[in-house]
Amino acid sequence: MIEKEYRVKEVEEKWVKLWKDEMYYFDWNSEKPHYIIDTPPPYPTGSFHIGNTLNWCYIDFIARYKRMKGYEVMFPQGWDCHGLPTEVKVEEIHGISKNDVPREEFRRLCVEFTKKNIERMRQTMRRMGFSIDWSKEYITMYPEYYRKTQISFVRMFNEGLIYKGYHPVVFCPRCQTTIALAEIEYVKGKTKLNYIRFGDGEDSVVIATTRPELIPACVAIAVHPEDERYRHLIGKRVKVPTTDYEVEIIADEDVDPEFGTGIVMICTFGDKQDVKWWKKHNLKLRAILGKDGRLNELAGKYKGLTTREAREKILEDLAKEGRLIKQEEIDQNVGVCWRCKTPVEIIVEDQWFVKVDKEKILEAARKIKWVPEHMLSRLESWVEGMEWDWVISRQRIFATPIPVWYCKRCGEIIVAKEEWLPVDPTKDRPKEPCPKCGGTEFEGETDVLDTWMDSSITPLAITGWPDDWKKEDYPTSLRPQGHDIIRTWAFYTILRSLALVGEIPWKEIVINGMVLGEDGRKMSKSLGNIVEPNEVIEKYGADALRQWAASGVVGDDVAFSWKEIIAASRFQQKFWSILRFTLLHVKEKPDERAVELLRDADRWILSKLMKLVREVDEHMENYRFAEALKAVRSFAWYEYADNYLEIVKNRLYSGSEEEKIPAKFVLYTVMNVLTRLLAPFTPFLAEECWQRLHEGIGVEVESVHLQSYPVADERLIDEEAERRGELIKEIVSAVRRYKHDKGMALNAPLRRVRVFSPIAIDTRDIAGALNAEVEVLKEMPSIEVRVKAIKPKFNVLGPMFRERVKDIVKAVNGLDEETKIRLANEPVVVEVGGERIELKPEWFEVELENVVEGEGVDVVETDNVVIIIEP
């Protein structure tokens, strides 16, 4: 007999050690249909957080399900290593700046730090039971991977899809690097709208601005061409305060007449609208902001000040001159760096860009199946609103080197040839002289590539591109990812796949939401609502956490819930108890005669089981994990354990050997099927139960995760049997309720139970479950109602009738049967000592009983049957 308690920690840690990685290895030569998942390569922070857990649980549900359905599944694991967060952390740990040590040494420190973080995260992923193919692991910081990134750069450059240009870019002054538009986050806040007078006399104008520090960068003033207040000013020139130059007043339809005074200054650059006006009107460039976030010589006396310092100083000077008319507090959305939350600026720099063909990307995105479907609109909104190409160069060290040199003699750009790759141009030289001037001295590109350039080729990389590309397996089957990176990872991957191979990257994309705290708010340290996966695993195990992950709706944000975790843990104990009961009775493989011997209850539960298989399979195909798991849990706990097992217990314990055969067959079949249905969700519980089940019958089996997914046996789906089974369940439940209400033990014997049923049913299991002789009646017997006893309430009658109470009781006892029955519900008149007295029902306790064939019985009515009980 197996232990009573399911020892979750012991079981899970055992299987983590026993499972072999090879079980999940993908075989390119397999004749099974290939199912390739373009899994997210997480950033190696060292902490595999609860949001990662949700995402990877979804992936693992799909991977395990598809394997059991007969697919050759690739579930690779990548690590998107490069990036600013690692550089910042390394600087903190070692107390250095990236420029304090040689590039190679700084990169070595970043690699060392990242390797440790990857190993920590690997351990959590293994402990969660994810069926990852570790032979397909890729790490973007190693040359074997970033060579692919560099090849993609070279090919896109040669196709004219990558270029270097002097262009406005978004820059983080603190991180000292450019960032892409998709990496800007917006923070709500308050700021001052400053009303400032430009010029003097009649032609002076008042402009409202939130960025007075950019006044020295003003290159034009604009009004709406239809604004009658200012039409006369168009074409005139106005002196810019704090400077010694004038700018022209121009007309543009994008000016909002309702904001501020309806007059705006155009600076280079305050925001994207400034860039748009600058290009449209071919305006002069006054780039007053340097990479260090300080104003330069073009700002005059404000040179060297930070933007914040310049704002205060300029406002102070304007106030002295009487040019600061008034200030108003307004709401503001400030663009900040995704990493350090510093407000970003727009500067003009020589940078590398990828051309964005919006229509082509949208057309491709619409060919992909999006789950949920509405997530496509997020990508569409992002792409349609894009105004710039993708800036891919970064001013960092720990990233893929841009494979480019500049000829020192003529300035020619030399892009590496594919056969030279991988290269680091800061230490490697081109293998040929300059093609333009023959020069042999070069300066290597010190900028590096945006980390999205690495991760946006993952579907190509996992299918062998570029050296051994399995074109027949492209597009890949699935991309699972969070909705927060639709505008980055999904967008960039579609763009790059189209550019490099002219194909969409995947057939389907499944989007998961974010994990919220139990309080429904975003998890954060400041709110104290963060839950770490290892905390849950330590208390309740990985399978319970996986069940919680399955409880949400794909695409929706999911609140973490300890209540769900506890419910999941209780279900695991219940399922273990079902296994324990099964092994108590099933000691060998089911008898071949079992199907011929099935009784009504057996056919009922098997029919329900086969319908469950169909239902769960359909849910899994459509990524409705919550519905699938809910259906399995509900069937196992309520339909099977609470009803079927209670109904057949007597047959299993006290029945003949022939009666036991079909019940044992059901026990084995249900356990076998439910274990396989649970395998994608609770791999540890499923494996332990699968092995214990087959050990119990002396059969050696492979892992449950190498078994096929259950298929509904249509021969066992029997609507008539279900109707009979539901009646049996209804009868047993009703009589057990009757016993409970009477204060009887559920196994207490009853003399006889007769059931009037519209259809014939098997009474063997009913009799056993109720501990009574059971008879099914074809005709409804006549049920009479008689008074068993009338008990006067003397505490009511005494004060009212005193010495006449005895006479009243005697008169009541002398009433005929019909009148006594009436007294149970309505007043009755009796004559006592010549006086007529009206007796009320509430003065007596009238005990009625049902009588059948002269015998007192209890009658229980349900929706479909009448049950006559002889106690």
mmCIF file of N, CA, C and O in Angstrom, residues 128-202:
data_model
loop_
_atom_site.group_PDB
_atom_site.id
_atom_site.type_symbol
_atom_site.label_atom_id
_atom_site.label_comp_id
_atom_site.label_asym_id
_atom_site.label_seq_id
_atom_site.Cartn_x
_atom_site.Cartn_y
_atom_site.Cartn_z
ATOM 1 N N MET A 128 11.034 23.531 -12.250
ATOM 2 C CA MET A 128 9.641 23.714 -12.680
ATOM 3 C C MET A 128 9.159 22.593 -13.599
ATOM 4 O O MET A 128 7.985 22.513 -13.934
ATOM 5 N N GLY A 129 10.081 21.727 -14.016
ATOM 6 C CA GLY A 129 9.678 20.592 -14.847
ATOM 7 C C GLY A 129 9.456 20.934 -16.304
ATOM 8 O O GLY A 129 8.720 20.222 -17.005
ATOM 9 N N PHE A 130 10.082 22.004 -16.792
ATOM 10 C CA PHE A 130 9.890 22.379 -18.195
ATOM 11 C C PHE A 130 10.614 21.382 -19.112
ATOM 12 O O PHE A 130 11.780 21.044 -18.868
ATOM 13 N N SER A 131 9.936 20.951 -20.152
ATOM 14 C CA SER A 131 10.466 19.912 -21.047
ATOM 15 C C SER A 131 11.323 20.522 -22.152
ATOM 16 O O SER A 131 11.074 20.325 -23.344
ATOM 17 N N ILE A 132 12.353 21.229 -21.750
ATOM 18 C CA ILE A 132 13.225 21.962 -22.675
ATOM 19 C C ILE A 132 14.230 21.016 -23.320
ATOM 20 O O ILE A 132 14.750 20.101 -22.680
ATOM 21 N N ASP A 133 14.487 21.256 -24.592
ATOM 22 C CA ASP A 133 15.552 20.539 -25.295
ATOM 23 C C ASP A 133 16.843 21.319 -25.060
ATOM 24 O O ASP A 133 17.153 22.277 -25.769
ATOM 25 N N TRP A 134 17.609 20.894 -24.050
ATOM 26 C CA TRP A 134 18.818 21.632 -23.684
ATOM 27 C C TRP A 134 19.928 21.460 -24.716
ATOM 28 O O TRP A 134 20.909 22.205 -24.694
ATOM 29 N N SER A 135 19.773 20.511 -25.626
ATOM 30 C CA SER A 135 20.776 20.383 -26.696
ATOM 31 C C SER A 135 20.617 21.498 -27.723
ATOM 32 O O SER A 135 21.500 21.721 -28.548
ATOM 33 N N LYS A 136 19.488 22.197 -27.669
ATOM 34 C CA LYS A 136 19.238 23.307 -28.609
ATOM 35 C C LYS A 136 19.377 24.662 -27.902
ATOM 36 O O LYS A 136 18.797 25.652 -28.319
ATOM 37 N N GLU A 137 20.139 24.683 -26.827
ATOM 38 C CA GLU A 137 20.351 25.931 -26.103
ATOM 39 C C GLU A 137 21.264 26.857 -26.913
ATOM 40 O O GLU A 137 22.232 26.410 -27.516
ATOM 41 N N TYR A 138 20.937 28.133 -26.927
ATOM 42 C CA TYR A 138 21.822 29.108 -27.578
ATOM 43 C C TYR A 138 22.006 30.303 -26.647
ATOM 44 O O TYR A 138 21.123 30.656 -25.868
ATOM 45 N N ILE A 139 23.203 30.888 -26.722
ATOM 46 C CA ILE A 139 23.581 31.997 -25.836
ATOM 47 C C ILE A 139 24.127 33.116 -26.715
ATOM 48 O O ILE A 139 25.168 32.955 -27.357
ATOM 49 N N THR A 140 23.419 34.233 -26.768
ATOM 50 C CA THR A 140 23.718 35.268 -27.777
ATOM 51 C C THR A 140 25.061 35.947 -27.580
ATOM 52 O O THR A 140 25.565 36.579 -28.510
ATOM 53 N N MET A 141 25.673 35.817 -26.389
ATOM 54 C CA MET A 141 26.946 36.525 -26.170
ATOM 55 C C MET A 141 28.139 35.752 -26.723
ATOM 56 O O MET A 141 29.256 36.266 -26.741
ATOM 57 N N TYR A 142 27.906 34.508 -27.171
ATOM 58 C CA TYR A 142 29.012 33.715 -27.701
ATOM 59 C C TYR A 142 29.134 33.896 -29.210
ATOM 60 O O TYR A 142 28.128 34.051 -29.912
ATOM 61 N N PRO A 143 30.375 33.820 -29.741
ATOM 62 C CA PRO A 143 30.605 34.070 -31.177
ATOM 63 C C PRO A 143 29.779 33.185 -32.104
ATOM 64 O O PRO A 143 29.364 33.634 -33.170
ATOM 65 N N GLU A 144 29.516 31.924 -31.694
ATOM 66 C CA GLU A 144 28.749 31.044 -32.579
ATOM 67 C C GLU A 144 27.341 31.568 -32.824
ATOM 68 O O GLU A 144 26.734 31.268 -33.853
ATOM 69 N N TYR A 145 26.827 32.355 -31.866
ATOM 70 C CA TYR A 145 25.517 32.966 -32.122
ATOM 71 C C TYR A 145 25.660 34.342 -32.761
ATOM 72 O O TYR A 145 25.012 34.646 -33.764
ATOM 73 N N TYR A 146 26.499 35.228 -32.187
ATOM 74 C CA TYR A 146 26.493 36.596 -32.714
ATOM 75 C C TYR A 146 27.099 36.672 -34.108
ATOM 76 O O TYR A 146 26.926 37.676 -34.805
ATOM 77 N N ARG A 147 27.780 35.584 -34.533
ATOM 78 C CA ARG A 147 28.160 35.497 -35.953
ATOM 79 C C ARG A 147 26.912 35.553 -36.837
ATOM 80 O O ARG A 147 26.897 36.213 -37.877
ATOM 81 N N LYS A 148 25.847 34.883 -36.417
ATOM 82 C CA LYS A 148 24.590 34.899 -37.176
ATOM 83 C C LYS A 148 24.023 36.320 -37.229
ATOM 84 O O LYS A 148 23.528 36.768 -38.266
ATOM 85 N N THR A 149 24.099 37.022 -36.078
ATOM 86 C CA THR A 149 23.623 38.406 -36.031
ATOM 87 C C THR A 149 24.427 39.266 -37.010
ATOM 88 O O THR A 149 23.866 40.088 -37.752
ATOM 89 N N GLN A 150 25.755 39.078 -37.016
ATOM 90 C CA GLN A 150 26.604 39.862 -37.917
ATOM 91 C C GLN A 150 26.330 39.524 -39.385
ATOM 92 O O GLN A 150 26.303 40.418 -40.241
ATOM 93 N N ILE A 151 26.084 38.243 -39.686
ATOM 94 C CA ILE A 151 25.737 37.857 -41.060
ATOM 95 C C ILE A 151 24.442 38.556 -41.474
ATOM 96 O O ILE A 151 24.316 39.059 -42.594
ATOM 97 N N SER A 152 23.478 38.602 -40.562
ATOM 98 C CA SER A 152 22.207 39.260 -40.886
ATOM 99 C C SER A 152 22.429 40.738 -41.180
ATOM 100 O O SER A 152 21.792 41.317 -42.067
ATOM 101 N N PHE A 153 23.331 41.372 -40.427
ATOM 102 C CA PHE A 153 23.662 42.779 -40.653
ATOM 103 C C PHE A 153 24.263 42.949 -42.049
ATOM 104 O O PHE A 153 23.851 43.828 -42.816
ATOM 105 N N VAL A 154 25.228 42.118 -42.383
ATOM 106 C CA VAL A 154 25.928 42.225 -43.670
ATOM 107 C C VAL A 154 24.946 42.044 -44.824
ATOM 108 O O VAL A 154 24.952 42.822 -45.796
ATOM 109 N N ARG A 155 24.097 41.027 -44.719
ATOM 110 C CA ARG A 155 23.154 40.765 -45.818
ATOM 111 C C ARG A 155 22.156 41.917 -45.972
ATOM 112 O O ARG A 155 21.836 42.304 -47.090
ATOM 113 N N MET A 156 21.667 42.428 -44.865
ATOM 114 C CA MET A 156 20.705 43.523 -44.957
ATOM 115 C C MET A 156 21.380 44.804 -45.443
ATOM 116 O O MET A 156 20.775 45.580 -46.185
ATOM 117 N N PHE A 157 22.635 45.018 -45.071
ATOM 118 C CA PHE A 157 23.378 46.187 -45.585
ATOM 119 C C PHE A 157 23.553 46.070 -47.099
ATOM 120 O O PHE A 157 23.331 47.032 -47.844
ATOM 121 N N ASN A 158 23.917 44.874 -47.541
ATOM 122 C CA ASN A 158 24.128 44.671 -48.974
ATOM 123 C C ASN A 158 22.844 44.804 -49.778
ATOM 124 O O ASN A 158 22.887 45.119 -50.971
ATOM 125 N N GLU A 159 21.720 44.571 -49.126
ATOM 126 C CA GLU A 159 20.415 44.717 -49.792
ATOM 127 C C GLU A 159 19.884 46.138 -49.676
ATOM 128 O O GLU A 159 18.789 46.438 -50.157
ATOM 129 N N GLY A 160 20.641 47.023 -49.037
ATOM 130 C CA GLY A 160 20.201 48.410 -48.880
ATOM 131 C C GLY A 160 19.186 48.609 -47.782
ATOM 132 O O GLY A 160 18.520 49.650 -47.717
ATOM 133 N N LEU A 161 19.054 47.616 -46.890
ATOM 134 C CA LEU A 161 18.056 47.692 -45.825
ATOM 135 C C LEU A 161 18.641 48.239 -44.525
ATOM 136 O O LEU A 161 17.910 48.542 -43.579
ATOM 137 N N ILE A 162 19.963 48.337 -44.458
ATOM 138 C CA ILE A 162 20.644 48.961 -43.325
ATOM 139 C C ILE A 162 21.502 50.091 -43.873
ATOM 140 O O ILE A 162 22.163 49.928 -44.900
ATOM 141 N N TYR A 163 21.481 51.223 -43.199
ATOM 142 C CA TYR A 163 22.266 52.375 -43.660
ATOM 143 C C TYR A 163 22.759 53.160 -42.453
ATOM 144 O O TYR A 163 22.244 53.021 -41.336
ATOM 145 N N LYS A 164 23.771 54.001 -42.698
ATOM 146 C CA LYS A 164 24.248 54.902 -41.668
ATOM 147 C C LYS A 164 23.821 56.304 -42.029
ATOM 148 O O LYS A 164 23.993 56.726 -43.177
ATOM 149 N N GLY A 165 23.224 57.005 -41.074
ATOM 150 C CA GLY A 165 22.727 58.336 -41.376
ATOM 151 C C GLY A 165 22.875 59.298 -40.217
ATOM 152 O O GLY A 165 22.928 58.889 -39.048
ATOM 153 N N TYR A 166 22.973 60.581 -40.561
ATOM 154 C CA TYR A 166 23.010 61.651 -39.558
ATOM 155 C C TYR A 166 21.569 62.051 -39.325
ATOM 156 O O TYR A 166 20.931 62.666 -40.197
ATOM 157 N N HIS A 167 21.055 61.715 -38.203
ATOM 158 C CA HIS A 167 19.612 61.811 -38.022
ATOM 159 C C HIS A 167 19.294 61.992 -36.545
ATOM 160 O O HIS A 167 20.042 61.541 -35.680
ATOM 161 N N PRO A 168 18.184 62.637 -36.240
ATOM 162 C CA PRO A 168 17.755 62.718 -34.843
ATOM 163 C C PRO A 168 17.506 61.320 -34.272
ATOM 164 O O PRO A 168 16.891 60.472 -34.930
ATOM 165 N N VAL A 169 17.988 61.096 -33.084
ATOM 166 C CA VAL A 169 17.773 59.819 -32.408
ATOM 167 C C VAL A 169 17.432 60.085 -30.951
ATOM 168 O O VAL A 169 17.747 61.143 -30.402
ATOM 169 N N VAL A 170 16.775 59.108 -30.338
ATOM 170 C CA VAL A 170 16.451 59.209 -28.911
ATOM 171 C C VAL A 170 17.678 58.766 -28.122
ATOM 172 O O VAL A 170 18.275 57.726 -28.407
ATOM 173 N N PHE A 171 18.036 59.554 -27.131
ATOM 174 C CA PHE A 171 19.277 59.319 -26.387
ATOM 175 C C PHE A 171 19.010 59.400 -24.902
ATOM 176 O O PHE A 171 18.275 60.271 -24.438
ATOM 177 N N CYS A 172 19.610 58.458 -24.158
ATOM 178 C CA CYS A 172 19.513 58.515 -22.697
ATOM 179 C C CYS A 172 20.796 59.137 -22.158
ATOM 180 O O CYS A 172 21.874 58.551 -22.291
ATOM 181 N N PRO A 173 20.711 60.307 -21.547
ATOM 182 C CA PRO A 173 21.913 60.976 -21.028
ATOM 183 C C PRO A 173 22.621 60.182 -19.934
ATOM 184 O O PRO A 173 23.837 60.221 -19.826
ATOM 185 N N ARG A 174 21.864 59.432 -19.142
ATOM 186 C CA ARG A 174 22.488 58.686 -18.046
ATOM 187 C C ARG A 174 23.169 57.420 -18.560
ATOM 188 O O ARG A 174 24.297 57.111 -18.181
ATOM 189 N N CYS A 175 22.473 56.679 -19.430
ATOM 190 C CA CYS A 175 23.055 55.439 -19.964
ATOM 191 C C CYS A 175 24.047 55.710 -21.084
ATOM 192 O O CYS A 175 24.757 54.799 -21.516
ATOM 193 N N GLN A 176 24.047 56.950 -21.568
ATOM 194 C CA GLN A 176 25.001 57.361 -22.594
ATOM 195 C C GLN A 176 24.889 56.526 -23.865
ATOM 196 O O GLN A 176 25.870 56.100 -24.446
ATOM 197 N N THR A 177 23.647 56.261 -24.282
ATOM 198 C CA THR A 177 23.448 55.482 -25.496
ATOM 199 C C THR A 177 22.131 55.853 -26.144
ATOM 200 O O THR A 177 21.207 56.340 -25.485
ATOM 201 N N THR A 178 22.079 55.610 -27.449
ATOM 202 C CA THR A 178 20.807 55.764 -28.152
ATOM 203 C C THR A 178 19.889 54.619 -27.757
ATOM 204 O O THR A 178 20.346 53.540 -27.379
ATOM 205 N N ILE A 179 18.588 54.840 -27.848
ATOM 206 C CA ILE A 179 17.619 53.765 -27.636
ATOM 207 C C ILE A 179 16.558 53.875 -28.727
ATOM 208 O O ILE A 179 16.358 54.938 -29.320
ATOM 209 N N ALA A 180 15.898 52.762 -28.996
ATOM 210 C CA ALA A 180 14.864 52.743 -30.030
ATOM 211 C C ALA A 180 13.575 53.348 -29.482
ATOM 212 O O ALA A 180 13.362 53.421 -28.264
ATOM 213 N N LEU A 181 12.708 53.754 -30.387
ATOM 214 C CA LEU A 181 11.420 54.329 -29.973
ATOM 215 C C LEU A 181 10.649 53.348 -29.102
ATOM 216 O O LEU A 181 9.957 53.735 -28.163
ATOM 217 N N ALA A 182 10.774 52.047 -29.447
ATOM 218 C CA ALA A 182 10.033 51.026 -28.705
ATOM 219 C C ALA A 182 10.529 50.866 -27.278
ATOM 220 O O ALA A 182 9.866 50.245 -26.447
ATOM 221 N N GLU A 183 11.715 51.422 -26.974
ATOM 222 C CA GLU A 183 12.287 51.279 -25.641
ATOM 223 C C GLU A 183 11.979 52.472 -24.729
ATOM 224 O O GLU A 183 12.468 52.544 -23.612
ATOM 225 N N ILE A 184 11.181 53.398 -25.247
ATOM 226 C CA ILE A 184 10.779 54.543 -24.424
ATOM 227 C C ILE A 184 9.551 54.151 -23.609
ATOM 228 O O ILE A 184 8.596 53.576 -24.137
ATOM 229 N N GLU A 185 9.592 54.463 -22.333
ATOM 230 C CA GLU A 185 8.403 54.302 -21.495
ATOM 231 C C GLU A 185 7.895 55.691 -21.138
ATOM 232 O O GLU A 185 8.664 56.666 -21.171
ATOM 233 N N TYR A 186 6.613 55.781 -20.811
ATOM 234 C CA TYR A 186 6.030 57.095 -20.508
ATOM 235 C C TYR A 186 5.532 57.135 -19.078
ATOM 236 O O TYR A 186 4.853 56.226 -18.608
ATOM 237 N N VAL A 187 5.941 58.212 -18.402
ATOM 238 C CA VAL A 187 5.599 58.386 -16.988
ATOM 239 C C VAL A 187 4.722 59.629 -16.846
ATOM 240 O O VAL A 187 5.060 60.705 -17.350
ATOM 241 N N LYS A 188 3.598 59.467 -16.155
ATOM 242 C CA LYS A 188 2.708 60.598 -15.926
ATOM 243 C C LYS A 188 3.236 61.467 -14.792
ATOM 244 O O LYS A 188 3.778 60.972 -13.812
ATOM 245 N N GLY A 189 3.069 62.766 -14.962
ATOM 246 C CA GLY A 189 3.526 63.675 -13.922
ATOM 247 C C GLY A 189 2.932 65.061 -14.096
ATOM 248 O O GLY A 189 2.045 65.274 -14.926
ATOM 249 N N LYS A 190 3.422 66.000 -13.302
ATOM 250 C CA LYS A 190 2.982 67.393 -13.392
ATOM 251 C C LYS A 190 4.161 68.258 -13.838
ATOM 252 O O LYS A 190 5.318 67.963 -13.534
ATOM 253 N N THR A 191 3.870 69.322 -14.569
ATOM 254 C CA THR A 191 4.930 70.252 -14.963
ATOM 255 C C THR A 191 4.330 71.641 -15.097
ATOM 256 O O THR A 191 3.107 71.822 -14.993
ATOM 257 N N LYS A 192 5.183 72.623 -15.357
ATOM 258 C CA LYS A 192 4.725 74.010 -15.530
ATOM 259 C C LYS A 192 4.677 74.337 -17.028
ATOM 260 O O LYS A 192 5.614 74.071 -17.773
ATOM 261 N N LEU A 193 3.549 74.921 -17.430
ATOM 262 C CA LEU A 193 3.440 75.474 -18.780
ATOM 263 C C LEU A 193 3.781 76.963 -18.657
ATOM 264 O O LEU A 193 3.075 77.723 -17.974
ATOM 265 N N ASN A 194 4.867 77.353 -19.287
ATOM 266 C CA ASN A 194 5.393 78.708 -19.129
ATOM 267 C C ASN A 194 5.002 79.590 -20.323
ATOM 268 O O ASN A 194 5.270 79.231 -21.476
ATOM 269 N N TYR A 195 4.373 80.739 -20.047
ATOM 270 C CA TYR A 195 3.974 81.683 -21.103
ATOM 271 C C TYR A 195 5.087 82.729 -21.229
ATOM 272 O O TYR A 195 5.330 83.496 -20.293
ATOM 273 N N ILE A 196 5.760 82.719 -22.387
ATOM 274 C CA ILE A 196 6.968 83.529 -22.568
ATOM 275 C C ILE A 196 6.820 84.447 -23.777
ATOM 276 O O ILE A 196 6.363 84.012 -24.845
ATOM 277 N N ARG A 197 7.222 85.731 -23.600
ATOM 278 C CA ARG A 197 7.133 86.696 -24.699
ATOM 279 C C ARG A 197 8.408 86.619 -25.556
ATOM 280 O O ARG A 197 9.517 86.732 -25.064
ATOM 281 N N PHE A 198 8.188 86.392 -26.860
ATOM 282 C CA PHE A 198 9.269 86.433 -27.847
ATOM 283 C C PHE A 198 9.175 87.772 -28.586
ATOM 284 O O PHE A 198 8.068 88.191 -28.965
ATOM 285 N N GLY A 199 10.308 88.413 -28.838
ATOM 286 C CA GLY A 199 10.307 89.674 -29.585
ATOM 287 C C GLY A 199 9.814 90.837 -28.738
ATOM 288 O O GLY A 199 9.486 90.688 -27.556
ATOM 289 N N ASP A 200 9.739 92.023 -29.421
ATOM 290 C CA ASP A 200 9.303 93.239 -28.728
ATOM 291 C C ASP A 200 8.314 93.993 -29.602
ATOM 292 O O ASP A 200 8.228 93.799 -30.815
ATOM 293 N N GLY A 201 7.582 94.903 -28.953
ATOM 294 C CA GLY A 201 6.680 95.785 -29.692
ATOM 295 C C GLY A 201 5.480 95.067 -30.267
ATOM 296 O O GLY A 201 5.026 94.039 -29.759
ATOM 297 N N GLU A 202 4.976 95.605 -31.405
ATOM 298 C CA GLU A 202 3.745 95.092 -32.019
ATOM 299 C C GLU A 202 3.859 93.641 -32.463
ATOM 300 O O GLU A 202 2.890 92.889 -32.441
#
